[in-house]
Short mmCIF file of C-alpha atoms and ligand atoms in Angstrom, two decimals:
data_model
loop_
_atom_site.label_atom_id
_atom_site.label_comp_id
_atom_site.label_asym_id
_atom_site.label_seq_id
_atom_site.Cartn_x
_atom_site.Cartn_y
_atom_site.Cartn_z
CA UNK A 823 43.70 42.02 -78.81
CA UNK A 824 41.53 43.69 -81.38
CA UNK A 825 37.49 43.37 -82.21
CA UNK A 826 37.37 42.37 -85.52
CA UNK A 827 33.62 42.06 -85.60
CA UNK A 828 30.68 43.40 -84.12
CA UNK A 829 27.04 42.37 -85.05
CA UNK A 830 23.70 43.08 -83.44
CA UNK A 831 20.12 41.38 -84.20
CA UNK A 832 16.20 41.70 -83.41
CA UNK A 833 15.41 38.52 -80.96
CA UNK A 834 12.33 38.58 -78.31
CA UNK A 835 12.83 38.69 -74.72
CA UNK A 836 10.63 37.33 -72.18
CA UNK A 837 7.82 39.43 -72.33
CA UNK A 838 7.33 38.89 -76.81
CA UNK A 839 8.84 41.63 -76.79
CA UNK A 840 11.91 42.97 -79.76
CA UNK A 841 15.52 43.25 -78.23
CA UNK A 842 18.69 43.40 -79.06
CA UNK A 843 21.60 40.73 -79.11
CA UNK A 844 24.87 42.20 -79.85
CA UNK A 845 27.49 39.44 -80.93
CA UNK A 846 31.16 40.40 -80.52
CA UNK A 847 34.18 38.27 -82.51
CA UNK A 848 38.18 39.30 -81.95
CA UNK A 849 40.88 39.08 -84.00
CA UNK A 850 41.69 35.55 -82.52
CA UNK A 851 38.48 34.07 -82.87
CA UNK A 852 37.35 34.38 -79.64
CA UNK A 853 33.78 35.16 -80.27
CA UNK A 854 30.47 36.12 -77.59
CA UNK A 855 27.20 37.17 -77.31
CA UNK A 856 25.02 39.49 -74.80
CA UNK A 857 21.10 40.09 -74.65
CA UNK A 858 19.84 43.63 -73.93
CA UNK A 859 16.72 43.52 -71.12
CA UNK A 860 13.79 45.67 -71.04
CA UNK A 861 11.81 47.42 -67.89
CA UNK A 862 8.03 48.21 -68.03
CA UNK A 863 7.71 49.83 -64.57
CA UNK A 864 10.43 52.93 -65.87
CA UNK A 865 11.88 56.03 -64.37
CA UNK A 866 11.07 58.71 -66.87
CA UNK A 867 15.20 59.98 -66.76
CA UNK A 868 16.07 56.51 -67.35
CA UNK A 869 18.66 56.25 -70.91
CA UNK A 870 16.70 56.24 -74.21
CA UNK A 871 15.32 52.97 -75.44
CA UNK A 872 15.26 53.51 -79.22
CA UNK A 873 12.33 51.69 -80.77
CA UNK A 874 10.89 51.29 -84.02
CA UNK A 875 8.08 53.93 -84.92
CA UNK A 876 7.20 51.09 -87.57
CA UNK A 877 3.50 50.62 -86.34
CA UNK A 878 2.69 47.50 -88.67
CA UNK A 879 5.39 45.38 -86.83
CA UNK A 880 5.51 44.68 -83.17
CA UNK A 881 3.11 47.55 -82.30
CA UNK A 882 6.09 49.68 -82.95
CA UNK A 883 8.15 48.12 -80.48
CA UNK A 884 11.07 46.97 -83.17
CA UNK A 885 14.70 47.64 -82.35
CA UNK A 886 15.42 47.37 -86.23
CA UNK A 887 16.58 50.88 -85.93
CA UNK A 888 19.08 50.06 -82.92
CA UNK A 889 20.07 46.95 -84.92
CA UNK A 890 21.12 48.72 -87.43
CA UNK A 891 22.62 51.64 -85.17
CA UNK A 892 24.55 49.06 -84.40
CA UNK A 893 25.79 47.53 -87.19
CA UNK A 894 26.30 50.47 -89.42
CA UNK A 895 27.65 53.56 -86.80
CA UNK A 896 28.84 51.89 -83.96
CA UNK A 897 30.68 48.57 -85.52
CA UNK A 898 33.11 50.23 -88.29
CA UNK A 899 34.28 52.86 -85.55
CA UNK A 900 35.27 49.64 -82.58
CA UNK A 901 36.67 46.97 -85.11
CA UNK A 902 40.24 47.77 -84.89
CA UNK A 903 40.39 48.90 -80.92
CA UNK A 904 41.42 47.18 -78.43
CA UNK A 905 38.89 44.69 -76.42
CA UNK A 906 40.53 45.25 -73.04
CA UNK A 907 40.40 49.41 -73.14
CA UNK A 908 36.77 49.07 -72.04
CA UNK A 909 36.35 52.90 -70.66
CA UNK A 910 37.67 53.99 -74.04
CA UNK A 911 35.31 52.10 -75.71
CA UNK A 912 31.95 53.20 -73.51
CA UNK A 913 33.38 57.08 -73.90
CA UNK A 914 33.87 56.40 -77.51
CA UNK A 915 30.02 55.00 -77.69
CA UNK A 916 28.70 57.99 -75.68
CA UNK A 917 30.45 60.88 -77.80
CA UNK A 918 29.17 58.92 -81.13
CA UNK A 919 25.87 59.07 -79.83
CA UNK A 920 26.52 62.84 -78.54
CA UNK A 921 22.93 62.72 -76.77
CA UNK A 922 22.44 62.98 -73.12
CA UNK A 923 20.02 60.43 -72.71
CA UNK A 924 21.52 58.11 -75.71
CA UNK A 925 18.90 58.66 -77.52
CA UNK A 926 20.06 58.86 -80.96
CA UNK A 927 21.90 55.59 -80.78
CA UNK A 928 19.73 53.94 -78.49
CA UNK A 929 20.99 53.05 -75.10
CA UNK A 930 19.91 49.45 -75.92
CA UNK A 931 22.00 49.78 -79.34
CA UNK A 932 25.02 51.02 -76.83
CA UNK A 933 24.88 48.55 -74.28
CA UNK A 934 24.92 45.55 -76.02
CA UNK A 935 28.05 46.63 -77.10
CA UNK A 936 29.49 47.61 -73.64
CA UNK A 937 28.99 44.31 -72.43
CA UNK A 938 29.61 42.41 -75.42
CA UNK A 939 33.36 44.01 -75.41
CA UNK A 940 33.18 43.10 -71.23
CA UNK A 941 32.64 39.61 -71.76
CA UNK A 942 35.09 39.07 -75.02
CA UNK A 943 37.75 40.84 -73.10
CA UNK A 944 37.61 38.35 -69.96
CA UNK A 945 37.28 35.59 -72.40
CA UNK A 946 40.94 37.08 -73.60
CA UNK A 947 42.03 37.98 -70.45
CA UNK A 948 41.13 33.87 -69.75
CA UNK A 949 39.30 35.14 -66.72
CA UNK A 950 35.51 33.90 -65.65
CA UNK A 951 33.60 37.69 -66.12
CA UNK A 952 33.41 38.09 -62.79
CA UNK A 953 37.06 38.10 -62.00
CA UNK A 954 37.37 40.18 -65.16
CA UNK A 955 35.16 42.79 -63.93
CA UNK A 956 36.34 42.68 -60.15
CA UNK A 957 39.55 41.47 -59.81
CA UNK A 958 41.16 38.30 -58.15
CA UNK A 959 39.81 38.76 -54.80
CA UNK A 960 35.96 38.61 -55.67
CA UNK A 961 34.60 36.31 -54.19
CA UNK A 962 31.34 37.18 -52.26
CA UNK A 963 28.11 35.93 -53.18
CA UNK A 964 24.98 37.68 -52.92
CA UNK A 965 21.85 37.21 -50.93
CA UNK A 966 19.19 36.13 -53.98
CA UNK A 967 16.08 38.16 -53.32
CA UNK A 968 13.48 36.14 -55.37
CA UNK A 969 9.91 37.82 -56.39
CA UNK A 970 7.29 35.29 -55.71
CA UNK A 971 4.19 37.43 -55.73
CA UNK A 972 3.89 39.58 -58.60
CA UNK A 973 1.31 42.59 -58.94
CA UNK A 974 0.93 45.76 -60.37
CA UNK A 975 2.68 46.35 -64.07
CA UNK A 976 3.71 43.24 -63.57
CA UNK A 977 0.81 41.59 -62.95
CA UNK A 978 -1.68 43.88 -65.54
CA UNK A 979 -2.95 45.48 -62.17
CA UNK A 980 -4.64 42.12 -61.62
CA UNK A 981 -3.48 40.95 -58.21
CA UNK A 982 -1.67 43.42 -55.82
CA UNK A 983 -0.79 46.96 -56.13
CA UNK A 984 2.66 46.33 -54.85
CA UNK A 985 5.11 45.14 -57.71
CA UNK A 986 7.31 42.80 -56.03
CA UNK A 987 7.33 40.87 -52.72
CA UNK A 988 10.43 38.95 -52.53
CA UNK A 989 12.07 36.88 -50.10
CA UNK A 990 15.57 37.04 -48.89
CA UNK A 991 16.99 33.65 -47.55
CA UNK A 992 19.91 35.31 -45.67
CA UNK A 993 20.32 32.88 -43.09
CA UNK A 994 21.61 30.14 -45.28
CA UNK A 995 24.96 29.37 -45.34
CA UNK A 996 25.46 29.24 -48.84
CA UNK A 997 24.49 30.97 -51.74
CA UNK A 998 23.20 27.60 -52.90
CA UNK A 999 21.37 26.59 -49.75
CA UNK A 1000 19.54 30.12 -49.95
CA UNK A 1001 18.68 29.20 -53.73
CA UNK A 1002 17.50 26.05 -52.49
CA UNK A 1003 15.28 27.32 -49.78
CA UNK A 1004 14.11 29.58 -52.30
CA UNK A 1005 12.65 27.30 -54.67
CA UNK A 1006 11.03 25.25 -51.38
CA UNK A 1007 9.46 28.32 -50.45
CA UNK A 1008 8.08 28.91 -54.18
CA UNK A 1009 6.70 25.55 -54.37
CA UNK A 1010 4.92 25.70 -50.45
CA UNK A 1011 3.78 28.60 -51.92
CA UNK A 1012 2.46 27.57 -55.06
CA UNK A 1013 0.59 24.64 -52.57
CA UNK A 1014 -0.81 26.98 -50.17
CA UNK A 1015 -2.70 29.23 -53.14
CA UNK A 1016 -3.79 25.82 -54.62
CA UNK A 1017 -5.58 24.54 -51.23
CA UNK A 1018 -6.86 28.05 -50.41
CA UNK A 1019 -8.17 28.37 -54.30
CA UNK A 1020 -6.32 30.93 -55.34
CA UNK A 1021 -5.10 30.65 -59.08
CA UNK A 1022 -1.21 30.27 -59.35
CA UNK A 1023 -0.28 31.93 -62.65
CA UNK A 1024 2.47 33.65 -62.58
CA UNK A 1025 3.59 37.67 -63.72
CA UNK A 1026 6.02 39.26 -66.05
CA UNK A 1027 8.95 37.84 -63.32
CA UNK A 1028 7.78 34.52 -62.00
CA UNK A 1029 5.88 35.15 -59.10
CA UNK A 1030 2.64 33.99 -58.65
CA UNK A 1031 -0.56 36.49 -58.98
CA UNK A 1032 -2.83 35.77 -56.21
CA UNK A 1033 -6.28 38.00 -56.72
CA UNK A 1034 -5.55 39.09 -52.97
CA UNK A 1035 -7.29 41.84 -50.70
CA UNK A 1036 -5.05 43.48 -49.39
CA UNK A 1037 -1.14 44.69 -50.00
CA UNK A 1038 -0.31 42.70 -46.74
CA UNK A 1039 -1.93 39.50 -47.46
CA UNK A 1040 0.99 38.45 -49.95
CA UNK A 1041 3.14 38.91 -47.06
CA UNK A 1042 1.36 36.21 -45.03
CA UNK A 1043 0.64 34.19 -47.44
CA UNK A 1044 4.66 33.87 -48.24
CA UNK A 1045 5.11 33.60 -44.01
CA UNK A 1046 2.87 30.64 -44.12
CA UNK A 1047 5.12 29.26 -46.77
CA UNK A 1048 7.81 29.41 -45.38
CA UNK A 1049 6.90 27.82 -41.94
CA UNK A 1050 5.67 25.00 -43.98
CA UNK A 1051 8.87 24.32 -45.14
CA UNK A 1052 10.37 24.30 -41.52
CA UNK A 1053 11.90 28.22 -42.01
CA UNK A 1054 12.09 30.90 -39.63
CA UNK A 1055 10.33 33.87 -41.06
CA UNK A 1056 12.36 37.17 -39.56
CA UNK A 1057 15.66 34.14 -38.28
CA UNK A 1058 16.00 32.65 -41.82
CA UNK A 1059 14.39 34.41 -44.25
CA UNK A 1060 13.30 38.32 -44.37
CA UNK A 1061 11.10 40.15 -46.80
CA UNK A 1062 11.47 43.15 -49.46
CA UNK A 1063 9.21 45.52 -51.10
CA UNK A 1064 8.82 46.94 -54.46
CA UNK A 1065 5.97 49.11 -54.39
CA UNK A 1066 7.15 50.48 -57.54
CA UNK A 1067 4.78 52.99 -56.38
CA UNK A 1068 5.55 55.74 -59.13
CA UNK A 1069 3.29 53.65 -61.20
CA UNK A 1070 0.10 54.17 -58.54
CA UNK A 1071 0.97 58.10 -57.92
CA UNK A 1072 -1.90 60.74 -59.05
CA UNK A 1073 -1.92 64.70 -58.22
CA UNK A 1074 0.31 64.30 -55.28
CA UNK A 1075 -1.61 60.83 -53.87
CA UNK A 1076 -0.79 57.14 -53.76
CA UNK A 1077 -3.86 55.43 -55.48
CA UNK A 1078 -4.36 51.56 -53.50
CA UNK A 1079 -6.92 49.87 -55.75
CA UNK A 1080 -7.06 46.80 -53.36
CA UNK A 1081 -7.88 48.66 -50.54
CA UNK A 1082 -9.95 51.64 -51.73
CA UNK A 1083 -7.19 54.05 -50.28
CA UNK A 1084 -5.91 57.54 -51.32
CA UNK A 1085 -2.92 58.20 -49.17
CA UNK A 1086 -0.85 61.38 -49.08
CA UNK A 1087 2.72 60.88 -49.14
CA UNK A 1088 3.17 60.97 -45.27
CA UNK A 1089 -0.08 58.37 -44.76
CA UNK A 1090 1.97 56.48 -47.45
CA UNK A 1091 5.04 56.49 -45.36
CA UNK A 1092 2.57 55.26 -41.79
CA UNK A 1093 1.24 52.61 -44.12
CA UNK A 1094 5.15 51.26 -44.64
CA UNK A 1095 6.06 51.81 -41.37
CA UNK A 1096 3.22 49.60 -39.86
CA UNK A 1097 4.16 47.18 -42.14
CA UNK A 1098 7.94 46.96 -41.73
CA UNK A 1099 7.10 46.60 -37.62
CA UNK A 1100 4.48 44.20 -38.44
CA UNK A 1101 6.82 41.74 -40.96
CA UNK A 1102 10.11 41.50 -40.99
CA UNK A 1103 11.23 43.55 -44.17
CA UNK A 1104 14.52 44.00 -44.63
CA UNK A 1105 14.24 46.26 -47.89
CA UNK A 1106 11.92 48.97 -49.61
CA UNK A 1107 12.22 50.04 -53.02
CA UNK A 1108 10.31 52.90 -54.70
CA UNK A 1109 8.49 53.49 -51.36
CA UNK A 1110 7.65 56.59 -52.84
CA UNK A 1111 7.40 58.19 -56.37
CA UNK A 1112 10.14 59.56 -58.28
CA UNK A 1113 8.43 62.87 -58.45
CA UNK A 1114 7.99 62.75 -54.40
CA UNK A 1115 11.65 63.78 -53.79
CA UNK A 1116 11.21 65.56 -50.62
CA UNK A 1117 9.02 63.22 -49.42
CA UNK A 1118 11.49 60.52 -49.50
CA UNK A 1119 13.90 62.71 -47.27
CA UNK A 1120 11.08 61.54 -44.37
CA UNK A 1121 10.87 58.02 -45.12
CA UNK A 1122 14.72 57.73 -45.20
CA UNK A 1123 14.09 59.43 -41.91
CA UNK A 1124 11.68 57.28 -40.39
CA UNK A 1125 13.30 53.97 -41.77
CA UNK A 1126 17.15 54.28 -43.23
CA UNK A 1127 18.10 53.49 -39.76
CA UNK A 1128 17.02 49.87 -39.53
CA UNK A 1129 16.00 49.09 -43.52
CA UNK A 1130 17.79 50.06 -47.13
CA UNK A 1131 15.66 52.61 -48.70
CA UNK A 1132 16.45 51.68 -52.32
CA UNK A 1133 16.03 54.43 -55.44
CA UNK A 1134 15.35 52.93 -58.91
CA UNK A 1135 12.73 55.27 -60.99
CA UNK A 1136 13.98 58.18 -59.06
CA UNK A 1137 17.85 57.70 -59.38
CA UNK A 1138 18.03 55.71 -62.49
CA UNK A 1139 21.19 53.96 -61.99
CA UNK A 1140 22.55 57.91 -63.22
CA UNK A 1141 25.90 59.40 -60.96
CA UNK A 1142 24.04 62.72 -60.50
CA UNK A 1143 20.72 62.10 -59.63
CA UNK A 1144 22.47 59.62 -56.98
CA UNK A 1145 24.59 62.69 -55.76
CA UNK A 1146 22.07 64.94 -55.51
CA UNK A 1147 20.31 61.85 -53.42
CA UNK A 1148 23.32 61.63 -50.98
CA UNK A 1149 23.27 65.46 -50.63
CA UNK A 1150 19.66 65.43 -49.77
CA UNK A 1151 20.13 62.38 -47.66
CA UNK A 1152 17.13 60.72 -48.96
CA UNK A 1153 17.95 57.32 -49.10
CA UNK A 1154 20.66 54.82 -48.21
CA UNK A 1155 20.48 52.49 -51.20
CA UNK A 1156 20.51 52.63 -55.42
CA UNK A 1157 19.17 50.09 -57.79
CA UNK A 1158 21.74 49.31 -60.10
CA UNK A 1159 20.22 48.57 -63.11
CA UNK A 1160 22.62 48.53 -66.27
CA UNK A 1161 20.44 49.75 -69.01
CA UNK A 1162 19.18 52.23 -67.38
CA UNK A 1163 22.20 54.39 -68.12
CA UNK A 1164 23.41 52.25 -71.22
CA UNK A 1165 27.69 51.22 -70.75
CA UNK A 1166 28.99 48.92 -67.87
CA UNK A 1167 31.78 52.32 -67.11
CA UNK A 1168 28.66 54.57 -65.96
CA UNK A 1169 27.50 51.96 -64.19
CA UNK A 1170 30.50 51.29 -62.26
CA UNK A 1171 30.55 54.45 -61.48
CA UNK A 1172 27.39 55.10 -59.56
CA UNK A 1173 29.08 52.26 -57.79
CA UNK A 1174 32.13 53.26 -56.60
CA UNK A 1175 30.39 56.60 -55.40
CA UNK A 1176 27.46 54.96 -53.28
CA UNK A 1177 29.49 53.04 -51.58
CA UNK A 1178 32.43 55.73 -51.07
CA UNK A 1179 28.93 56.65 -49.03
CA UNK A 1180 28.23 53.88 -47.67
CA UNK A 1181 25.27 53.42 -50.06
CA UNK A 1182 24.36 49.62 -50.42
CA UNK A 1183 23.95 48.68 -53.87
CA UNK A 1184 21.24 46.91 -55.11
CA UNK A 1185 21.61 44.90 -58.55
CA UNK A 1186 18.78 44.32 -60.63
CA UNK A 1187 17.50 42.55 -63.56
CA UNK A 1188 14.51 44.43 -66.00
CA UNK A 1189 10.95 42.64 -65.67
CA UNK A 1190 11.98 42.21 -69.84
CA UNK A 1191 14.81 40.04 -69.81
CA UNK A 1192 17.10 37.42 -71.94
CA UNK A 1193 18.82 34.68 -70.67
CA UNK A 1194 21.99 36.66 -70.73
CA UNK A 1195 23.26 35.95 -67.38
CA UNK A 1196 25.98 38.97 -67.37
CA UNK A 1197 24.49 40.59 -63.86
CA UNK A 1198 25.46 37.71 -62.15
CA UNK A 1199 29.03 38.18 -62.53
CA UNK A 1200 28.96 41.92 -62.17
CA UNK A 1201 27.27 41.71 -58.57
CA UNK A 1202 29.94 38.76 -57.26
CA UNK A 1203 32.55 40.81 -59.36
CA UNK A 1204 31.98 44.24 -57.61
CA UNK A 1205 30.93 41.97 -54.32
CA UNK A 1206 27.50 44.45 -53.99
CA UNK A 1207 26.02 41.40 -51.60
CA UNK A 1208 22.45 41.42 -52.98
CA UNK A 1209 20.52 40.57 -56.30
CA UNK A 1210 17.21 40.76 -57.25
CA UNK A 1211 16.28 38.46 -60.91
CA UNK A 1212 12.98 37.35 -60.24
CA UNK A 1213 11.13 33.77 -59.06
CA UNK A 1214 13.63 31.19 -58.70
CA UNK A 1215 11.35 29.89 -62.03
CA UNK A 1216 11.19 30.76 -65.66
CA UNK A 1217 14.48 30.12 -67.70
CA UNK A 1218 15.32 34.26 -68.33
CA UNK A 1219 15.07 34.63 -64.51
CA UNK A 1220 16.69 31.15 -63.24
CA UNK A 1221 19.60 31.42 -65.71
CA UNK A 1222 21.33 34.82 -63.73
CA UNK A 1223 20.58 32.36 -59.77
CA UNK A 1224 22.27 28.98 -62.03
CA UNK A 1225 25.21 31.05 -63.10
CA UNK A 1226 25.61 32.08 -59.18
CA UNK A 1227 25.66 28.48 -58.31
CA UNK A 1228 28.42 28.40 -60.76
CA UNK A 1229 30.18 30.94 -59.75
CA UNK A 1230 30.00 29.47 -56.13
CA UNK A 1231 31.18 26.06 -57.39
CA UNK A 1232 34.07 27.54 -58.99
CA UNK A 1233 35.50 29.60 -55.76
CA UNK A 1234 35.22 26.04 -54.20
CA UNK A 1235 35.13 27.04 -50.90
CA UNK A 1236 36.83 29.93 -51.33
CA UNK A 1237 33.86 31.94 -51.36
CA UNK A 1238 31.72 34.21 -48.61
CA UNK A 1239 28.34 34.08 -48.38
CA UNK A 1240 26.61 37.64 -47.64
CA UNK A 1241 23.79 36.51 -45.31
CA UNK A 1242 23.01 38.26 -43.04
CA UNK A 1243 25.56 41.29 -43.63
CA UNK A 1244 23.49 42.90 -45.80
CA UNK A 1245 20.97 43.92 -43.20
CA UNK A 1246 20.95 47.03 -41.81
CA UNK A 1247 19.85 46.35 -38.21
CA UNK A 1248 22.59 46.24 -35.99
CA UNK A 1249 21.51 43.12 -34.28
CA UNK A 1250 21.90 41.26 -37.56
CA UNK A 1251 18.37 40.10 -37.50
CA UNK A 1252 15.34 41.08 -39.16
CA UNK A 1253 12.01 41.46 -36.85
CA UNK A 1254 10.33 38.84 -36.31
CA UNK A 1255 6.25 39.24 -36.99
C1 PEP B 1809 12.70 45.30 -62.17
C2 PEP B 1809 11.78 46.26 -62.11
O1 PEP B 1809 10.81 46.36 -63.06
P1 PEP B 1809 11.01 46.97 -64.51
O2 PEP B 1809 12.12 46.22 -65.16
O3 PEP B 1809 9.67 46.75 -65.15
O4 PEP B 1809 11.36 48.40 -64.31
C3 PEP B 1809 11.74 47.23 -61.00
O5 PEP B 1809 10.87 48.09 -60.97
O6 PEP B 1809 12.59 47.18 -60.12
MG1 MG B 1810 11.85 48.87 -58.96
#
């Protein structure tokens, strides 16, 4: 079946931010659309976001010139091919760009077009996406880890220094009990900042921005919440980390506003290792900077064995930085975050490899999103057992859990549940604090 039309436009994401749609129409009618997200907290070898240099509009932000990248290169060379030939069609987008970073396309211009072509082909093949990306037997559903305290970037350094603390109902049964417990937790804890003053706006993701003292007062504020709601914090539900601490490292030291501290990369690595034995946290991303690579070699070290060390700035969702990281042995998880290397075939790739590793992969939306759902399919498609898209609030972030629940209804009972398989501690069970 052949594309017969491509078209990309300029629409905002969450943030007010310009971003690309792509729609995508074949030769039989069949006709789809995909959103391009954006990240704010970025690894600096992360694929080229072309914007605008237009500074009367959108502060220069514009994607008028991916747009029309687009619409003017990219759409006369794909009409014609065929919609199911999807690694022809990413190679073909790569060589017309002929950058290694995408950067004269625009790897926002590029994948809007990967996964426009994904979706229209499933459509064809009369698949739902995920089976279309995975295959007949997918059917396991991830673990939703859902940010409900929001600092740093994300929070216009106005709460913690920490990025993300999110919660990981793994000891539901169901993907949609574990939703459910999610949003319980988010509203306990939405109560628990209202009696104890604290505002309850929310960041760039959903969570709520507590003006807190420390980095480890989020984490029992969220405990409290969840025993309010009659959880087990540690039994029920566990905890993750996303320091996103590139953003908070100066001349070789990790800058804590809240708490007045300079740390040095191996104080930095005591400060996480007090807290993973003091809460149960299951996950830490970023832990370190991207420019800290050795660094990280000692905090796989000191915690791969019983927690996933996740890369995102410092792999980039990019096959060989991620090779040279299992060579070096300095981490046992990747991010997986799909624009950060611009077609759904690279992506796959760092895939296959970090698991051929036994590297757990960790899917991710961008703190800029749409309310393109299209990661939800690809992490029950390629069965990856974890997602992170935010606070189980605000429609960009809600719509990637709703299509879950969606995905779960459809397997009607045919599905798994991750749970608890995603931890890393051989007793199945976080730490309880
Ligand atoms: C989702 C993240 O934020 P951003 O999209 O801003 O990179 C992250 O750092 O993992
Ligand atoms: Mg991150």
């Amino acid at each position: 079946m052949k594309i017969s039309q491509v078209k990309a436009r300029q629409i905002l994401d969450s943030r007010s931010n310009p971003t690309i749609e792509v729609d995508c129409t074949l030769e039989n009618g069949i006709f789809v659309r995909t959103g391009v997200p954006s990240g704010a907290s970025v690894g600096s070898k992360e694929a080229f976001e072309l914007r605008d240099n237009d500074k009367k509009h959108f502060f220069g932000k514009g994607v008028k010139m991916a747009v029309n990248n687009v619409n003017s290169i990219i759409a006369p060379e794909i009409i014609g091919m065929d919609v199911t030939k999807q690694r022809e069609i990413d190679e073909l987008l790569i060589s017309l760009d002929g950058t290694k970073d995408k950067s004269n396309l625009g790897a926002n211009a590029i994948l809007g077009v990967s996964l426009a072509v994904c979706r229209a082909a499933s459509i064809y093949a009369n698949l739902p996406l995920f089976s279309y990306i995975g295959g007949l037997g997918a059917n396991l559903l991830p673990v939703p880890f859902m940010n409900i305290i929001n600092g740093g970037v994300h929070a216009n350094w106005q709460g913690a220094d920490f990025q993300e603390y999110m919660i990981a109902p793994y000891g539901a049964k169901s993907f949609e009990e574990s939703y459910e417990w999610g949003s319980e937790i988010y509203q306990s804890l939405k109560s628990l900042l209202k009696e104890k003053r604290y505002n309850v706006s929310v960041g760039d993701e959903g969570g709520f921005v507590p003006l807190v003292s420390s980095n480890e007062e989020p984490l029992d504020l969220i405990s409290k919440a969840v025993e309010n709601v009659g959880l087990s914090i540690g039994r029920d539900v566990g905890f993750a980390i996303d320091p996103a601490s590139s953003e908070f490292y100066k001349d070789g030291k990790y800058i804590l506003k809240n708490q007045n501290l300079e740390l040095d990369s191996i104080s930095m690595i005591d400060y996480y290792e007090k807290i993973v034995n003091d809460y149960p946290v299951v996950l830490l991303e970023d832990g370190l900077a991207e420019y800290d690579w050795d660094n990280w070699k000692i905090l796989n070290d000191r915690l791969g064995r019983n927690i996933e060390i996740v890369g995102d700035d410092i792999f980039v969702t990019n096959l060989n930085i991620v090779k040279k990281g299992v060579l070096d042995n300095i981490a046992n998880a990747v991010l997986i975050k799909l624009n950060q290397i611009g077609t759904l075939s690279e992506t796959i790739d760092v895939v296959n490899f970090a698991r051929q590793h036994n590297w757990g992969c960790f899917v991710s939306h961008r703190s800029g999103e749409t309310t393109d759902s299209f990661i939800a399919d690809f992490v029950v498609g390629l069965g990856l057992g974890h997602i992170k898209t935010g606070a189980p609030a605000r429609g960009e972030r809600v719509e990637k859990y709703n299509q879950l629940l969606r995905i779960e209804e459809f397997l009607s009972g045919k599905s798994v549940f991750a749970g608890k398989s995603i931890l890393k501690k051989s007793n199945g069970e976080a730490q309880s604090s």
